[in-house]
Amino acid sequence: MKINNVYYRTIWPDPENEKVVKIIDQRRLPYNLVIEELRTPEQAGRAIKEMQVRGAGLIGATAAFGMYLAALQAPEEDFDDYFAGCGRALLATRPTAVNLAWAVDRQLRAVTGENSPAAKIKKSFEIACAIADSDADACRRIGEYGLQIIRELSEKKKGGTVNILTHCNAGWLAFVDYGSATSPIYAAHREGLDIHVWVDETRPWLQGAQLTTWELQQEGVPHTLISDNTGGLLMQKRKVDMVIVGSDRTTHTGDVANKIGTYLKALAARDNSVPFYVALPSSTLDWKTDNGEDIPIEERSPAEVLTVSGLGEDLKEITVNISPPGVRALNYGFDVTPARLVTALITERGIVQPDRESIARLMNRDL
């Protein structure tokens, strides 16, 4: 995607020094574009934990490059143990996003087959780049399949505006490129369809208010920012034609873990007969968990709920308290939307019903 008409990915190896991996520090958006350098697996872990990078696909790609940085640092005489230890440390950073474990496991399996430290480093770099490239390509194809849905809605409305509600940021900033939930939106906009996006602000990190709106501005997509609790009213007023969200983990039975508040949107959508779609690459599928209730839900610092960040009058970034001193806060990062509330999943392999048999058939997996 583009920032001020310049093409970027969210993560990439420095073309002048492959021992350095670059990321966009998303905590500084939308006010400042800051490019950070990762040189160690610990820095990659902090980038994931502290939300410099966020979103299922990008977390996975960052973990993959973090493993590559671990390979660069691994002692020759103890390469495998060190490499595996760095993998365990990365796994501990964000427990809900399944792409992280998928990427670490893929690195571990690939490197095991190499005989020398040099070969292991080379293979690790290849795998990290392949994971990033496949993430971008999968999101591009999600856009192609999701476009079909938006096109059909446009035809039903005889070319009238298709109003789409999003939650959190499942845009290109959450992946390596294109995004999941936004990829069909971008595809529809480029095709010339009349679309408009309702953007949930998404407390407490305000990913919708600060990231999704910024992305849509860059692409010229019409949109309106709303508070998190406005979506239900808009559905009642028939001002929402479809909801499309991303996923941090989706079980192979169709239950969806996504940013806190997604479940409430799904309930409102069901009550108002609004189709509710989840866009995700297959790397976000959890093949081991049968029931969404068993997905670990990350509990983050209460400080994220008790404060808010933005620009002050002097145009400097500031963080302010929004509650009286001593107030307690609970901060779950995700909730789980059961498959029965999901209209369909949009993947890079096609649109599929959210049930065990349909998902396994599309992904060519045995039941």
mmCIF file of C-alpha atoms in Angstrom:
data_model
loop_
_atom_site.group_PDB
_atom_site.id
_atom_site.type_symbol
_atom_site.label_atom_id
_atom_site.label_comp_id
_atom_site.label_asym_id
_atom_site.label_seq_id
_atom_site.Cartn_x
_atom_site.Cartn_y
_atom_site.Cartn_z
ATOM 1 C CA MET A 1 0.000 0.000 0.000
ATOM 2 C CA LYS A 2 1.047 3.626 -0.200
ATOM 3 C CA ILE A 3 1.884 6.366 2.287
ATOM 4 C CA ASN A 4 1.870 9.758 0.621
ATOM 5 C CA ASN A 5 2.070 7.913 -2.721
ATOM 6 C CA VAL A 6 5.185 5.968 -1.662
ATOM 7 C CA TYR A 7 4.889 2.156 -1.555
ATOM 8 C CA TYR A 8 5.527 0.484 1.809
ATOM 9 C CA ARG A 9 5.175 -2.849 3.452
ATOM 10 C CA THR A 10 4.823 -3.016 7.221
ATOM 11 C CA ILE A 11 8.025 -5.063 7.648
ATOM 12 C CA TRP A 12 11.004 -5.635 5.365
ATOM 13 C CA PRO A 13 14.709 -6.547 5.480
ATOM 14 C CA ASP A 14 16.998 -3.570 4.937
ATOM 15 C CA PRO A 15 18.168 -3.887 1.309
ATOM 16 C CA GLU A 16 21.526 -2.398 2.289
ATOM 17 C CA ASN A 17 22.054 -4.634 5.323
ATOM 18 C CA GLU A 18 20.157 -7.923 5.547
ATOM 19 C CA LYS A 19 21.075 -8.234 9.228
ATOM 20 C CA VAL A 20 18.614 -5.414 9.937
ATOM 21 C CA VAL A 21 14.828 -5.699 9.716
ATOM 22 C CA LYS A 22 12.728 -2.543 9.434
ATOM 23 C CA ILE A 23 9.208 -1.926 10.712
ATOM 24 C CA ILE A 24 6.756 0.954 10.871
ATOM 25 C CA ASP A 25 6.252 1.871 14.535
ATOM 26 C CA GLN A 26 2.462 1.877 14.629
ATOM 27 C CA ARG A 27 2.317 3.504 18.053
ATOM 28 C CA ARG A 28 3.435 6.737 16.392
ATOM 29 C CA LEU A 29 0.774 6.737 13.689
ATOM 30 C CA PRO A 30 -1.112 8.644 12.421
ATOM 31 C CA TYR A 31 0.837 11.678 13.547
ATOM 32 C CA ASN A 32 4.362 10.572 12.717
ATOM 33 C CA LEU A 33 5.801 7.996 10.340
ATOM 34 C CA VAL A 34 8.664 6.404 12.278
ATOM 35 C CA ILE A 35 10.725 3.549 10.854
ATOM 36 C CA GLU A 36 12.375 1.385 13.520
ATOM 37 C CA GLU A 37 15.231 -1.087 13.085
ATOM 38 C CA LEU A 38 15.202 -4.567 14.607
ATOM 39 C CA ARG A 39 18.615 -6.174 15.103
ATOM 40 C CA THR A 40 17.959 -8.801 17.782
ATOM 41 C CA PRO A 41 15.223 -11.319 18.580
ATOM 42 C CA GLU A 42 14.612 -9.454 21.826
ATOM 43 C CA GLN A 43 13.839 -6.283 19.887
ATOM 44 C CA ALA A 44 11.436 -8.237 17.697
ATOM 45 C CA GLY A 45 9.729 -9.610 20.806
ATOM 46 C CA ARG A 46 9.371 -6.135 22.304
ATOM 47 C CA ALA A 47 7.967 -4.811 19.040
ATOM 48 C CA ILE A 48 5.231 -7.459 19.241
ATOM 49 C CA LYS A 49 4.576 -7.131 22.976
ATOM 50 C CA GLU A 50 4.562 -3.333 23.057
ATOM 51 C CA MET A 51 2.365 -2.925 19.974
ATOM 52 C CA GLN A 52 4.909 -1.387 17.635
ATOM 53 C CA VAL A 53 3.547 -4.049 15.335
ATOM 54 C CA ARG A 54 0.088 -5.550 15.749
ATOM 55 C CA GLY A 55 -2.406 -7.599 13.818
ATOM 56 C CA ALA A 56 -2.379 -11.326 13.151
ATOM 57 C CA GLY A 57 -0.418 -11.426 9.921
ATOM 58 C CA LEU A 58 2.158 -8.833 10.904
ATOM 59 C CA ILE A 59 2.737 -10.467 14.285
ATOM 60 C CA GLY A 60 3.463 -13.701 12.446
ATOM 61 C CA ALA A 61 5.815 -12.032 9.984
ATOM 62 C CA THR A 62 7.619 -10.190 12.777
ATOM 63 C CA ALA A 63 8.046 -13.442 14.689
ATOM 64 C CA ALA A 64 9.469 -15.041 11.541
ATOM 65 C CA PHE A 65 12.009 -12.260 11.122
ATOM 66 C CA GLY A 66 12.679 -12.368 14.867
ATOM 67 C CA MET A 67 13.675 -16.009 14.449
ATOM 68 C CA TYR A 68 15.960 -15.010 11.594
ATOM 69 C CA LEU A 69 17.611 -12.430 13.865
ATOM 70 C CA ALA A 70 17.982 -15.217 16.456
ATOM 71 C CA ALA A 71 19.713 -17.368 13.846
ATOM 72 C CA LEU A 72 22.189 -14.557 13.187
ATOM 73 C CA GLN A 73 23.051 -14.403 16.900
ATOM 74 C CA ALA A 74 23.012 -18.114 17.668
ATOM 75 C CA PRO A 75 26.352 -19.592 18.855
ATOM 76 C CA GLU A 76 27.642 -22.264 16.482
ATOM 77 C CA GLU A 77 28.165 -24.849 19.231
ATOM 78 C CA ASP A 78 24.668 -24.401 20.672
ATOM 79 C CA PHE A 79 22.684 -23.176 17.679
ATOM 80 C CA ASP A 80 19.578 -25.352 17.973
ATOM 81 C CA ASP A 81 19.011 -24.842 21.708
ATOM 82 C CA TYR A 82 19.492 -21.084 21.423
ATOM 83 C CA PHE A 83 17.220 -20.900 18.375
ATOM 84 C CA ALA A 84 14.469 -22.878 20.112
ATOM 85 C CA GLY A 85 14.805 -20.749 23.251
ATOM 86 C CA CYS A 86 14.285 -17.580 21.235
ATOM 87 C CA GLY A 87 11.200 -19.201 19.740
ATOM 88 C CA ARG A 88 9.771 -19.838 23.207
ATOM 89 C CA ALA A 89 10.427 -16.231 24.195
ATOM 90 C CA LEU A 90 8.617 -14.949 21.114
ATOM 91 C CA LEU A 91 5.670 -17.251 21.788
ATOM 92 C CA ALA A 92 5.213 -15.665 25.209
ATOM 93 C CA THR A 93 4.724 -12.138 23.835
ATOM 94 C CA ARG A 94 1.106 -12.395 22.588
ATOM 95 C CA PRO A 95 -0.811 -15.593 23.460
ATOM 96 C CA THR A 96 -3.974 -15.101 21.400
ATOM 97 C CA ALA A 97 -2.639 -14.503 17.864
ATOM 98 C CA VAL A 98 -2.128 -17.939 16.302
ATOM 99 C CA ASN A 99 0.023 -16.625 13.432
ATOM 100 C CA LEU A 100 2.848 -16.101 15.910
ATOM 101 C CA ALA A 101 3.075 -19.773 16.878
ATOM 102 C CA TRP A 102 2.575 -20.818 13.253
ATOM 103 C CA ALA A 103 5.529 -18.699 12.104
ATOM 104 C CA VAL A 104 7.844 -19.812 14.922
ATOM 105 C CA ASP A 105 7.006 -23.461 14.319
ATOM 106 C CA ARG A 106 7.612 -23.102 10.590
ATOM 107 C CA GLN A 107 11.040 -21.622 11.271
ATOM 108 C CA LEU A 108 11.955 -24.365 13.737
ATOM 109 C CA ARG A 109 10.966 -27.122 11.344
ATOM 110 C CA ALA A 110 12.758 -25.579 8.364
ATOM 111 C CA VAL A 111 16.047 -24.950 10.155
ATOM 112 C CA THR A 112 16.149 -28.444 11.652
ATOM 113 C CA GLY A 113 16.831 -29.886 8.216
ATOM 114 C CA GLU A 114 20.014 -27.874 7.637
ATOM 115 C CA ASN A 115 23.471 -29.143 8.616
ATOM 116 C CA SER A 116 25.562 -26.021 9.272
ATOM 117 C CA PRO A 117 24.966 -22.698 11.045
ATOM 118 C CA ALA A 118 25.480 -20.835 7.764
ATOM 119 C CA ALA A 119 22.869 -23.000 6.046
ATOM 120 C CA LYS A 120 20.473 -22.566 8.958
ATOM 121 C CA ILE A 121 20.810 -18.767 8.767
ATOM 122 C CA LYS A 122 20.244 -18.806 5.017
ATOM 123 C CA LYS A 123 17.171 -21.016 5.360
ATOM 124 C CA SER A 124 15.778 -18.893 8.199
ATOM 125 C CA PHE A 125 16.051 -15.737 6.097
ATOM 126 C CA GLU A 126 14.347 -17.467 3.169
ATOM 127 C CA ILE A 127 11.499 -18.648 5.388
ATOM 128 C CA ALA A 128 10.978 -15.191 6.930
ATOM 129 C CA CYS A 129 10.790 -13.572 3.487
ATOM 130 C CA ALA A 130 8.492 -16.336 2.239
ATOM 131 C CA ILE A 131 6.120 -15.859 5.184
ATOM 132 C CA ALA A 132 5.976 -12.113 4.522
ATOM 133 C CA ASP A 133 5.401 -12.600 0.795
ATOM 134 C CA SER A 134 2.733 -15.249 1.304
ATOM 135 C CA ASP A 135 0.926 -13.058 3.837
ATOM 136 C CA ALA A 136 0.754 -10.187 1.348
ATOM 137 C CA ASP A 137 -0.374 -12.477 -1.463
ATOM 138 C CA ALA A 138 -3.025 -14.140 0.686
ATOM 139 C CA CYS A 139 -4.458 -10.758 1.641
ATOM 140 C CA ARG A 140 -4.531 -9.686 -2.009
ATOM 141 C CA ARG A 141 -6.567 -12.774 -2.857
ATOM 142 C CA ILE A 142 -8.879 -12.208 0.115
ATOM 143 C CA GLY A 143 -9.641 -8.882 -1.525
ATOM 144 C CA GLU A 144 -10.573 -10.572 -4.790
ATOM 145 C CA TYR A 145 -13.023 -12.943 -3.092
ATOM 146 C CA GLY A 146 -14.470 -10.280 -0.820
ATOM 147 C CA LEU A 147 -14.986 -7.979 -3.788
ATOM 148 C CA GLN A 148 -17.579 -10.422 -5.103
ATOM 149 C CA ILE A 149 -19.694 -9.877 -1.986
ATOM 150 C CA ILE A 150 -19.490 -6.084 -2.193
ATOM 151 C CA ARG A 151 -20.223 -6.182 -5.929
ATOM 152 C CA GLU A 152 -23.389 -8.225 -5.312
ATOM 153 C CA LEU A 153 -24.551 -5.772 -2.641
ATOM 154 C CA SER A 154 -23.895 -2.890 -5.025
ATOM 155 C CA GLU A 155 -25.992 -4.574 -7.706
ATOM 156 C CA LYS A 156 -28.842 -5.158 -5.241
ATOM 157 C CA LYS A 157 -28.732 -1.453 -4.357
ATOM 158 C CA LYS A 158 -28.662 -0.560 -8.082
ATOM 159 C CA GLY A 159 -25.305 1.148 -7.726
ATOM 160 C CA GLY A 160 -26.192 2.897 -4.487
ATOM 161 C CA THR A 161 -23.679 3.316 -1.696
ATOM 162 C CA VAL A 162 -22.650 0.109 0.053
ATOM 163 C CA ASN A 163 -22.115 0.901 3.733
ATOM 164 C CA ILE A 164 -19.554 -1.340 5.432
ATOM 165 C CA LEU A 165 -18.861 -1.468 9.169
ATOM 166 C CA THR A 166 -15.396 -2.420 10.422
ATOM 167 C CA HIS A 167 -13.981 -3.008 13.878
ATOM 168 C CA CYS A 168 -10.394 -2.399 15.011
ATOM 169 C CA ASN A 169 -7.791 -2.343 12.248
ATOM 170 C CA ALA A 170 -7.571 -5.340 9.947
ATOM 171 C CA GLY A 171 -5.912 -3.252 7.255
ATOM 172 C CA TRP A 172 -2.523 -3.464 5.622
ATOM 173 C CA LEU A 173 -0.982 -2.203 8.851
ATOM 174 C CA ALA A 174 -2.161 -5.417 10.527
ATOM 175 C CA PHE A 175 -0.553 -7.570 7.864
ATOM 176 C CA VAL A 176 2.390 -7.240 5.512
ATOM 177 C CA ASP A 177 0.263 -5.628 2.799
ATOM 178 C CA TYR A 178 -3.372 -5.193 1.634
ATOM 179 C CA GLY A 179 -4.955 -6.252 4.936
ATOM 180 C CA SER A 180 -7.721 -8.789 5.503
ATOM 181 C CA ALA A 181 -10.985 -6.935 6.227
ATOM 182 C CA THR A 182 -9.874 -3.889 4.248
ATOM 183 C CA SER A 183 -8.586 -5.778 1.222
ATOM 184 C CA PRO A 184 -12.086 -6.237 -0.282
ATOM 185 C CA ILE A 185 -12.811 -2.583 0.517
ATOM 186 C CA TYR A 186 -9.727 -1.422 -1.365
ATOM 187 C CA ALA A 187 -10.550 -3.732 -4.267
ATOM 188 C CA ALA A 188 -14.101 -2.386 -4.469
ATOM 189 C CA HIS A 189 -12.917 1.215 -4.319
ATOM 190 C CA ARG A 190 -10.419 0.631 -7.116
ATOM 191 C CA GLU A 191 -13.132 -0.961 -9.213
ATOM 192 C CA GLY A 192 -15.138 2.228 -8.853
ATOM 193 C CA LEU A 193 -17.943 0.880 -6.679
ATOM 194 C CA ASP A 194 -19.718 3.407 -4.476
ATOM 195 C CA ILE A 195 -18.719 2.397 -0.941
ATOM 196 C CA HIS A 196 -18.568 4.034 2.465
ATOM 197 C CA VAL A 197 -16.944 2.660 5.617
ATOM 198 C CA TRP A 198 -18.153 3.111 9.185
ATOM 199 C CA VAL A 199 -14.984 2.929 11.306
ATOM 200 C CA ASP A 200 -15.237 1.857 14.949
ATOM 201 C CA GLU A 201 -12.819 3.871 17.088
ATOM 202 C CA THR A 202 -11.820 0.667 18.953
ATOM 203 C CA ARG A 203 -10.931 1.403 22.536
ATOM 204 C CA PRO A 204 -8.548 1.232 24.280
ATOM 205 C CA TRP A 205 -5.785 1.496 21.626
ATOM 206 C CA LEU A 206 -7.996 3.355 19.124
ATOM 207 C CA GLN A 207 -6.740 1.317 16.171
ATOM 208 C CA GLY A 208 -9.843 2.256 14.200
ATOM 209 C CA ALA A 209 -9.649 5.959 14.985
ATOM 210 C CA GLN A 210 -5.923 6.237 14.437
ATOM 211 C CA LEU A 211 -4.970 3.498 11.954
ATOM 212 C CA THR A 212 -7.985 2.489 9.865
ATOM 213 C CA THR A 213 -9.023 6.085 9.224
ATOM 214 C CA TRP A 214 -5.432 6.940 8.288
ATOM 215 C CA GLU A 215 -5.255 4.017 5.864
ATOM 216 C CA LEU A 216 -8.569 4.900 4.253
ATOM 217 C CA GLN A 217 -7.469 8.522 3.899
ATOM 218 C CA GLN A 218 -4.303 7.423 2.114
ATOM 219 C CA GLU A 219 -6.374 5.345 -0.329
ATOM 220 C CA GLY A 220 -9.137 7.934 -0.750
ATOM 221 C CA VAL A 221 -11.911 5.648 0.529
ATOM 222 C CA PRO A 222 -14.968 7.521 1.931
ATOM 223 C CA HIS A 223 -15.387 6.795 5.631
ATOM 224 C CA THR A 224 -16.830 8.077 8.898
ATOM 225 C CA LEU A 225 -15.431 7.501 12.380
ATOM 226 C CA ILE A 226 -17.916 6.336 15.016
ATOM 227 C CA SER A 227 -17.728 5.446 18.695
ATOM 228 C CA ASP A 228 -17.628 1.725 19.442
ATOM 229 C CA ASN A 229 -21.225 1.667 20.638
ATOM 230 C CA THR A 230 -22.777 3.358 17.595
ATOM 231 C CA GLY A 231 -22.759 0.367 15.245
ATOM 232 C CA GLY A 232 -25.908 -1.221 16.679
ATOM 233 C CA LEU A 233 -27.950 1.944 16.178
ATOM 234 C CA LEU A 234 -26.699 2.291 12.607
ATOM 235 C CA MET A 235 -27.810 -1.290 11.920
ATOM 236 C CA GLN A 236 -31.243 -0.556 13.377
ATOM 237 C CA LYS A 237 -31.491 2.455 11.062
ATOM 238 C CA ARG A 238 -30.564 0.237 8.073
ATOM 239 C CA LYS A 239 -27.392 2.204 7.486
ATOM 240 C CA VAL A 240 -25.102 -0.849 7.473
ATOM 241 C CA ASP A 241 -25.139 -3.285 4.545
ATOM 242 C CA MET A 242 -22.430 -5.606 5.831
ATOM 243 C CA VAL A 243 -19.938 -6.006 8.663
ATOM 244 C CA ILE A 244 -16.439 -7.231 7.882
ATOM 245 C CA VAL A 245 -13.811 -7.827 10.550
ATOM 246 C CA GLY A 246 -10.468 -9.567 10.836
ATOM 247 C CA SER A 247 -9.366 -12.371 13.141
ATOM 248 C CA ASP A 248 -6.476 -13.062 15.478
ATOM 249 C CA ARG A 249 -7.384 -16.730 15.709
ATOM 250 C CA THR A 250 -10.192 -18.745 14.152
ATOM 251 C CA THR A 251 -10.774 -22.336 15.186
ATOM 252 C CA HIS A 252 -11.198 -24.971 12.500
ATOM 253 C CA THR A 253 -14.797 -25.151 13.705
ATOM 254 C CA GLY A 254 -15.435 -21.490 12.865
ATOM 255 C CA ASP A 255 -15.254 -19.662 16.211
ATOM 256 C CA VAL A 256 -13.493 -16.306 15.823
ATOM 257 C CA ALA A 257 -11.213 -14.559 18.322
ATOM 258 C CA ASN A 258 -10.803 -10.925 17.411
ATOM 259 C CA LYS A 259 -10.419 -7.509 19.026
ATOM 260 C CA ILE A 260 -12.611 -6.998 22.083
ATOM 261 C CA GLY A 261 -16.020 -5.733 20.989
ATOM 262 C CA THR A 262 -16.309 -7.921 17.898
ATOM 263 C CA TYR A 263 -18.791 -10.255 19.602
ATOM 264 C CA LEU A 264 -21.142 -7.370 20.359
ATOM 265 C CA LYS A 265 -21.067 -6.299 16.700
ATOM 266 C CA ALA A 266 -21.901 -9.846 15.652
ATOM 267 C CA LEU A 267 -24.878 -9.934 18.027
ATOM 268 C CA ALA A 268 -26.189 -6.623 16.691
ATOM 269 C CA ALA A 269 -25.689 -7.804 13.122
ATOM 270 C CA ARG A 270 -27.650 -11.018 13.761
ATOM 271 C CA ASP A 271 -30.488 -9.115 15.430
ATOM 272 C CA ASN A 272 -30.753 -6.773 12.445
ATOM 273 C CA SER A 273 -30.183 -9.337 9.658
ATOM 274 C CA VAL A 274 -26.913 -7.712 8.591
ATOM 275 C CA PRO A 275 -24.377 -10.143 7.092
ATOM 276 C CA PHE A 276 -21.287 -10.538 9.294
ATOM 277 C CA TYR A 277 -18.092 -11.613 7.517
ATOM 278 C CA VAL A 278 -14.672 -12.478 8.891
ATOM 279 C CA ALA A 279 -11.664 -12.066 6.584
ATOM 280 C CA LEU A 280 -8.531 -14.055 7.374
ATOM 281 C CA PRO A 281 -5.628 -15.853 5.718
ATOM 282 C CA SER A 282 -5.427 -19.597 6.343
ATOM 283 C CA SER A 283 -2.378 -19.014 8.582
ATOM 284 C CA THR A 284 -4.821 -17.643 11.180
ATOM 285 C CA LEU A 285 -6.725 -20.938 11.426
ATOM 286 C CA ASP A 286 -6.214 -22.950 14.606
ATOM 287 C CA TRP A 287 -6.363 -26.649 13.753
ATOM 288 C CA LYS A 288 -5.910 -27.834 17.336
ATOM 289 C CA THR A 289 -8.671 -25.982 19.161
ATOM 290 C CA ASP A 290 -12.247 -27.188 18.702
ATOM 291 C CA ASN A 291 -14.071 -24.700 20.904
ATOM 292 C CA GLY A 292 -13.576 -20.945 20.907
ATOM 293 C CA GLU A 293 -14.008 -20.917 24.681
ATOM 294 C CA ASP A 294 -10.617 -22.628 24.921
ATOM 295 C CA ILE A 295 -8.759 -19.827 23.108
ATOM 296 C CA PRO A 296 -6.459 -17.991 25.560
ATOM 297 C CA ILE A 297 -7.562 -14.379 25.905
ATOM 298 C CA GLU A 298 -4.775 -11.901 26.507
ATOM 299 C CA GLU A 299 -5.232 -9.596 29.482
ATOM 300 C CA ARG A 300 -3.243 -6.420 29.042
ATOM 301 C CA SER A 301 -2.227 -3.568 31.330
ATOM 302 C CA PRO A 302 -5.065 -1.591 32.959
ATOM 303 C CA ALA A 303 -3.103 1.561 32.081
ATOM 304 C CA GLU A 304 -4.228 1.167 28.461
ATOM 305 C CA VAL A 305 -7.851 1.642 29.561
ATOM 306 C CA LEU A 306 -7.116 4.441 32.024
ATOM 307 C CA THR A 307 -5.221 6.628 29.556
ATOM 308 C CA VAL A 308 -5.547 7.876 25.998
ATOM 309 C CA SER A 309 -2.911 9.251 23.634
ATOM 310 C CA GLY A 310 -3.117 11.946 20.992
ATOM 311 C CA LEU A 311 -1.781 15.337 19.971
ATOM 312 C CA GLY A 312 -1.680 18.254 22.399
ATOM 313 C CA GLU A 313 -2.202 21.903 21.560
ATOM 314 C CA ASP A 314 1.483 22.210 20.717
ATOM 315 C CA LEU A 315 1.086 19.318 18.222
ATOM 316 C CA LYS A 316 3.253 17.072 20.374
ATOM 317 C CA GLU A 317 2.184 13.525 21.210
ATOM 318 C CA ILE A 318 0.827 13.262 24.751
ATOM 319 C CA THR A 319 -0.839 10.668 26.981
ATOM 320 C CA VAL A 320 -3.485 11.785 29.463
ATOM 321 C CA ASN A 321 -5.451 10.098 32.242
ATOM 322 C CA ILE A 322 -9.204 9.787 31.648
ATOM 323 C CA SER A 323 -10.315 8.455 35.061
ATOM 324 C CA PRO A 324 -9.890 9.583 38.671
ATOM 325 C CA PRO A 325 -6.762 8.390 40.477
ATOM 326 C CA GLY A 326 -7.102 4.949 42.007
ATOM 327 C CA VAL A 327 -9.724 3.617 39.588
ATOM 328 C CA ARG A 328 -9.340 -0.086 38.767
ATOM 329 C CA ALA A 329 -9.609 -1.255 35.160
ATOM 330 C CA LEU A 330 -9.905 -4.610 33.390
ATOM 331 C CA ASN A 331 -8.368 -4.896 29.935
ATOM 332 C CA TYR A 332 -9.108 -8.009 27.901
ATOM 333 C CA GLY A 333 -7.636 -7.673 24.428
ATOM 334 C CA PHE A 334 -10.005 -10.030 22.580
ATOM 335 C CA ASP A 335 -13.353 -11.761 22.660
ATOM 336 C CA VAL A 336 -14.711 -14.791 20.813
ATOM 337 C CA THR A 337 -17.562 -14.704 18.325
ATOM 338 C CA PRO A 338 -19.180 -18.156 17.976
ATOM 339 C CA ALA A 339 -19.470 -19.593 14.482
ATOM 340 C CA ARG A 340 -23.281 -19.434 14.590
ATOM 341 C CA LEU A 341 -23.075 -15.616 14.361
ATOM 342 C CA VAL A 342 -20.698 -15.580 11.380
ATOM 343 C CA THR A 343 -22.199 -15.417 7.883
ATOM 344 C CA ALA A 344 -19.026 -16.673 6.196
ATOM 345 C CA LEU A 345 -15.246 -16.616 6.316
ATOM 346 C CA ILE A 346 -13.372 -14.898 3.484
ATOM 347 C CA THR A 347 -10.005 -16.572 2.919
ATOM 348 C CA GLU A 348 -7.357 -16.566 0.207
ATOM 349 C CA ARG A 349 -8.827 -19.867 -1.019
ATOM 350 C CA GLY A 350 -12.403 -18.699 -1.214
ATOM 351 C CA ILE A 351 -15.497 -17.906 0.814
ATOM 352 C CA VAL A 352 -16.477 -20.670 3.214
ATOM 353 C CA GLN A 353 -19.130 -21.440 5.777
ATOM 354 C CA PRO A 354 -17.794 -21.339 9.374
ATOM 355 C CA ASP A 355 -18.036 -25.035 10.189
ATOM 356 C CA ARG A 356 -15.579 -27.904 10.596
ATOM 357 C CA GLU A 357 -16.484 -29.785 7.414
ATOM 358 C CA SER A 358 -16.557 -26.781 5.089
ATOM 359 C CA ILE A 359 -13.282 -25.354 6.379
ATOM 360 C CA ALA A 360 -11.490 -28.717 6.180
ATOM 361 C CA ARG A 361 -12.751 -29.267 2.632
ATOM 362 C CA LEU A 362 -11.614 -25.829 1.439
ATOM 363 C CA MET A 363 -8.200 -26.205 3.051
ATOM 364 C CA ASN A 364 -7.734 -29.824 1.913
ATOM 365 C CA ARG A 365 -7.418 -31.075 5.478
ATOM 366 C CA ASP A 366 -8.555 -34.389 6.887
ATOM 367 C CA LEU A 367 -11.302 -34.219 9.476
#
